[in-house]
Amino acid sequence: MELKNTIKEWPKDDRPREKLIAIGANNLSNSELLAILIHNGTPDRSALTLAKDVLKLGNDDLNELGTISIKQLTSVKGIGEAKAITIAAAMELGRRRQMGRMPVKQRFTTSREMADFLKERLKDYQQEVFAVIYLNRSSKILSFDIISTGGITGTVADPRVILKHALEKNAVSLILSHNHPSGSLKPSKADEYLTEKIKHAAAFLDIKVLDHVIVSDAGYYSFADDGLL
């Protein structure tokens, strides 16, 4: 019978599940927590060794690991699809937990505040994502919606979908946004055209487009700050 190198077979002091119960999850290393998710290793590699290899894939940075695809995870020897899915699900739960900590009913007073809000929510997407922040009469956030996702170089947002959501939420103003995975902050002609199209369509419904913010690892770009709205 092939041995799986399970955590139960490790010396008691090295078992991360027992350590978690005894001293708490916050006292375990990233690799030990990942080893619990991986559950078992291969005949020649323990779950902890596999966990360390997975962390290396993300340069030992959990934020970077959160952007790794399932296909990339399975490139680690000993990590099959089931283990990769478990890791990806854990990363997504962590991202959602972090998002949940941010105030929902907040106001924005500057484009930088908008950008910080958006970067936190869009940072793990490797493809371009178009999103909208819907605001009420008091300029408080009603909701943040991902409208569409695309490839590495672009995405298409349907103004009808954006405005339909705005009417359903009784929003009076919008903040448009998308990320640039390439790192560039310069809006394209298509970005400018789409912004104008949504702005004019929204005006017919007495809904105001306050800004269109592009975010990337390099920073952010505000259409309003640049006089394009």
Short mmCIF file of C-alpha atoms in Angstrom, two decimals:
data_model
loop_
_atom_site.label_atom_id
_atom_site.label_comp_id
_atom_site.label_asym_id
_atom_site.label_seq_id
_atom_site.Cartn_x
_atom_site.Cartn_y
_atom_site.Cartn_z
CA MET A 1 0.00 0.00 0.00
CA GLU A 2 1.30 3.47 -0.94
CA LEU A 3 2.02 5.68 2.03
CA LYS A 4 0.58 9.16 1.95
CA ASN A 5 2.79 10.78 4.56
CA THR A 6 -0.23 12.01 6.53
CA ILE A 7 -0.08 14.52 9.36
CA LYS A 8 -1.13 11.80 11.83
CA GLU A 9 2.18 10.05 11.15
CA TRP A 10 4.26 13.09 12.11
CA PRO A 11 5.84 13.44 15.57
CA LYS A 12 3.20 14.84 17.92
CA ASP A 13 5.01 18.16 18.44
CA ASP A 14 5.11 18.72 14.69
CA ARG A 15 1.42 18.11 14.01
CA PRO A 16 -0.13 21.46 13.02
CA ARG A 17 -3.72 20.43 13.79
CA GLU A 18 -2.80 19.51 17.35
CA LYS A 19 -0.74 22.70 17.65
CA LEU A 20 -3.69 24.76 16.44
CA ILE A 21 -5.94 23.25 19.12
CA ALA A 22 -3.29 23.65 21.81
CA ILE A 23 -1.98 27.16 21.10
CA GLY A 24 -4.36 28.72 18.56
CA ALA A 25 -4.29 29.29 14.80
CA ASN A 26 -2.58 32.67 15.19
CA ASN A 27 0.52 30.94 16.58
CA LEU A 28 1.04 28.69 13.57
CA SER A 29 3.26 29.60 10.65
CA ASN A 30 1.82 30.13 7.17
CA SER A 31 3.30 26.82 6.06
CA GLU A 32 1.72 24.96 9.00
CA LEU A 33 -1.70 26.44 8.23
CA LEU A 34 -1.34 25.50 4.56
CA ALA A 35 -0.24 21.99 5.58
CA ILE A 36 -3.57 21.56 7.40
CA LEU A 37 -5.40 22.49 4.18
CA ILE A 38 -3.23 20.16 2.10
CA HIS A 39 -3.90 17.38 4.66
CA ASN A 40 -1.51 14.76 3.33
CA GLY A 41 1.67 14.60 1.33
CA THR A 42 3.21 12.15 -1.09
CA PRO A 43 5.33 9.08 -0.29
CA ASP A 44 8.48 11.19 -0.31
CA ARG A 45 7.22 14.66 0.65
CA SER A 46 5.24 15.72 3.71
CA ALA A 47 2.27 18.10 3.63
CA LEU A 48 4.48 20.69 5.31
CA THR A 49 7.08 20.40 2.55
CA LEU A 50 4.35 20.79 -0.06
CA ALA A 51 3.01 23.82 1.82
CA LYS A 52 6.44 25.46 1.73
CA ASP A 53 6.66 24.80 -2.01
CA VAL A 54 3.23 26.39 -2.52
CA LEU A 55 4.31 29.46 -0.56
CA LYS A 56 7.42 29.75 -2.73
CA LEU A 57 5.12 29.87 -5.74
CA GLY A 58 3.79 33.12 -4.29
CA ASN A 59 7.25 34.33 -3.22
CA ASP A 60 6.30 33.64 0.41
CA ASP A 61 3.68 36.41 0.19
CA LEU A 62 0.07 35.48 0.96
CA ASN A 63 -1.25 38.44 -1.05
CA GLU A 64 0.63 37.19 -4.09
CA LEU A 65 -0.43 33.61 -3.39
CA GLY A 66 -4.04 34.82 -3.51
CA THR A 67 -3.57 35.70 -7.18
CA ILE A 68 -2.22 32.27 -8.17
CA SER A 69 -4.54 30.22 -10.38
CA ILE A 70 -5.53 26.61 -9.76
CA LYS A 71 -3.51 25.60 -12.83
CA GLN A 72 -0.42 27.28 -11.38
CA LEU A 73 -0.96 25.62 -8.01
CA THR A 74 -1.07 22.20 -9.63
CA SER A 75 2.36 22.88 -11.14
CA VAL A 76 3.77 22.13 -7.66
CA LYS A 77 4.67 18.45 -7.52
CA GLY A 78 2.26 16.73 -5.15
CA ILE A 79 -0.51 19.34 -5.45
CA GLY A 80 -3.40 17.92 -7.41
CA GLU A 81 -6.60 19.67 -8.43
CA ALA A 82 -8.43 18.87 -5.17
CA LYS A 83 -5.66 20.37 -3.02
CA ALA A 84 -5.38 23.37 -5.34
CA ILE A 85 -9.12 24.03 -5.10
CA THR A 86 -8.96 23.87 -1.29
CA ILE A 87 -6.11 26.40 -1.23
CA ALA A 88 -7.86 28.72 -3.71
CA ALA A 89 -11.06 28.59 -1.65
CA ALA A 90 -9.15 29.48 1.53
CA MET A 91 -7.47 32.42 -0.22
CA GLU A 92 -10.86 33.69 -1.41
CA LEU A 93 -12.37 33.40 2.07
CA GLY A 94 -9.44 35.41 3.44
CA ARG A 95 -9.97 38.08 0.81
CA ARG A 96 -13.69 38.30 1.56
CA ARG A 97 -13.02 38.50 5.29
CA GLN A 98 -10.64 41.41 4.71
CA MET A 99 -13.21 43.14 2.51
CA GLY A 100 -15.85 42.63 5.17
CA ARG A 101 -13.78 44.59 7.67
CA MET A 102 -14.00 47.75 5.58
CA PRO A 103 -16.91 50.09 6.30
CA VAL A 104 -19.81 49.56 3.94
CA LYS A 105 -21.72 52.77 4.59
CA GLN A 106 -18.83 55.17 4.11
CA ARG A 107 -18.46 58.42 2.22
CA PHE A 108 -15.61 59.38 -0.05
CA THR A 109 -14.12 62.86 0.16
CA THR A 110 -11.15 62.37 -2.17
CA SER A 111 -10.18 60.29 -5.19
CA ARG A 112 -7.44 58.70 -3.09
CA GLU A 113 -10.05 57.33 -0.68
CA MET A 114 -11.94 55.88 -3.64
CA ALA A 115 -8.74 54.35 -4.98
CA ASP A 116 -7.82 52.78 -1.63
CA PHE A 117 -11.31 51.26 -1.40
CA LEU A 118 -11.08 49.91 -4.94
CA LYS A 119 -7.52 48.61 -4.74
CA GLU A 120 -8.41 46.50 -1.71
CA ARG A 121 -11.28 44.91 -3.60
CA LEU A 122 -9.64 44.46 -6.99
CA LYS A 123 -6.05 43.62 -5.99
CA ASP A 124 -6.34 39.84 -6.46
CA TYR A 125 -7.74 39.96 -10.01
CA GLN A 126 -5.23 39.07 -12.69
CA GLN A 127 -7.69 39.95 -15.45
CA GLU A 128 -9.30 43.33 -16.05
CA VAL A 129 -12.46 43.88 -14.01
CA PHE A 130 -15.06 46.63 -14.38
CA ALA A 131 -16.87 47.59 -11.19
CA VAL A 132 -19.30 50.25 -9.99
CA ILE A 133 -19.87 51.87 -6.60
CA TYR A 134 -23.52 52.90 -6.18
CA LEU A 135 -24.26 55.83 -3.86
CA ASN A 136 -27.42 57.19 -2.23
CA ARG A 137 -28.54 60.82 -1.77
CA SER A 138 -26.21 61.19 1.22
CA SER A 139 -23.26 59.96 -0.91
CA LYS A 140 -23.04 56.79 1.18
CA ILE A 141 -22.26 53.48 -0.46
CA LEU A 142 -25.26 51.35 -1.31
CA SER A 143 -23.24 48.59 -2.92
CA PHE A 144 -20.12 47.67 -4.82
CA ASP A 145 -20.78 45.48 -7.87
CA ILE A 146 -18.47 43.68 -10.27
CA ILE A 147 -20.12 44.33 -13.62
CA SER A 148 -17.86 42.36 -15.92
CA THR A 149 -14.52 40.60 -16.14
CA GLY A 150 -12.33 40.27 -19.16
CA GLY A 151 -8.85 39.31 -20.23
CA ILE A 152 -5.45 40.72 -19.41
CA THR A 153 -5.92 43.70 -21.73
CA GLY A 154 -9.55 44.71 -21.34
CA THR A 155 -13.16 44.15 -20.42
CA VAL A 156 -16.48 45.41 -21.73
CA ALA A 157 -19.10 46.98 -19.48
CA ASP A 158 -22.71 47.30 -20.63
CA PRO A 159 -24.19 50.71 -19.68
CA ARG A 160 -27.66 49.16 -19.61
CA VAL A 161 -26.63 46.70 -16.90
CA ILE A 162 -24.98 49.47 -14.86
CA LEU A 163 -28.03 51.72 -15.03
CA LYS A 164 -30.47 48.87 -14.43
CA HIS A 165 -28.61 48.11 -11.18
CA ALA A 166 -28.64 51.81 -10.28
CA LEU A 167 -32.43 52.01 -10.65
CA GLU A 168 -32.94 48.82 -8.67
CA LYS A 169 -30.82 50.21 -5.83
CA ASN A 170 -32.32 53.74 -6.00
CA ALA A 171 -28.82 55.10 -6.50
CA VAL A 172 -28.44 58.79 -7.36
CA SER A 173 -24.75 58.71 -8.26
CA LEU A 174 -22.09 56.28 -9.46
CA ILE A 175 -18.35 55.81 -9.31
CA LEU A 176 -17.07 53.77 -12.23
CA SER A 177 -13.88 51.79 -11.83
CA HIS A 178 -11.64 49.20 -13.38
CA ASN A 179 -8.19 47.76 -12.79
CA HIS A 180 -5.21 47.59 -15.12
CA PRO A 181 -3.31 44.34 -14.45
CA SER A 182 -0.56 45.60 -16.74
CA GLY A 183 0.24 48.34 -14.23
CA SER A 184 -0.39 51.20 -16.67
CA LEU A 185 -2.64 53.97 -15.38
CA LYS A 186 -3.27 55.74 -18.68
CA PRO A 187 -6.91 55.49 -19.82
CA SER A 188 -7.46 54.17 -23.31
CA LYS A 189 -9.67 55.84 -25.91
CA ALA A 190 -12.15 53.03 -25.27
CA ASP A 191 -12.12 53.90 -21.54
CA GLU A 192 -12.84 57.55 -22.35
CA TYR A 193 -15.60 56.68 -24.82
CA LEU A 194 -17.30 54.27 -22.41
CA THR A 195 -17.15 56.82 -19.59
CA GLU A 196 -18.82 59.48 -21.73
CA LYS A 197 -21.44 57.01 -22.93
CA ILE A 198 -22.38 55.99 -19.37
CA LYS A 199 -22.29 59.59 -18.15
CA HIS A 200 -24.74 60.80 -20.83
CA ALA A 201 -27.04 57.79 -20.45
CA ALA A 202 -27.11 58.23 -16.66
CA ALA A 203 -27.94 61.93 -16.99
CA PHE A 204 -31.26 61.05 -18.66
CA LEU A 205 -32.17 59.19 -15.45
CA ASP A 206 -30.94 62.01 -13.17
CA ILE A 207 -28.04 59.83 -12.05
CA LYS A 208 -24.63 61.45 -11.83
CA VAL A 209 -21.32 59.78 -12.66
CA LEU A 210 -18.94 61.23 -10.06
CA ASP A 211 -15.71 59.64 -11.26
CA HIS A 212 -14.07 56.82 -13.12
CA VAL A 213 -11.07 55.50 -11.21
CA ILE A 214 -8.44 53.21 -12.71
CA VAL A 215 -6.32 51.30 -10.20
CA SER A 216 -3.17 49.21 -10.48
CA ASP A 217 -0.15 48.28 -8.38
CA ALA A 218 1.42 51.52 -9.60
CA GLY A 219 -1.30 53.73 -8.09
CA TYR A 220 -4.52 55.17 -9.48
CA TYR A 221 -5.93 57.53 -12.09
CA SER A 222 -9.04 59.69 -11.59
CA PHE A 223 -11.03 60.97 -14.58
CA ALA A 224 -12.54 63.69 -12.36
CA ASP A 225 -9.15 64.87 -11.10
CA ASP A 226 -7.94 65.12 -14.71
CA GLY A 227 -10.98 67.11 -15.80
CA LEU A 228 -12.47 64.36 -17.96
CA LEU A 229 -15.83 64.36 -16.15
#
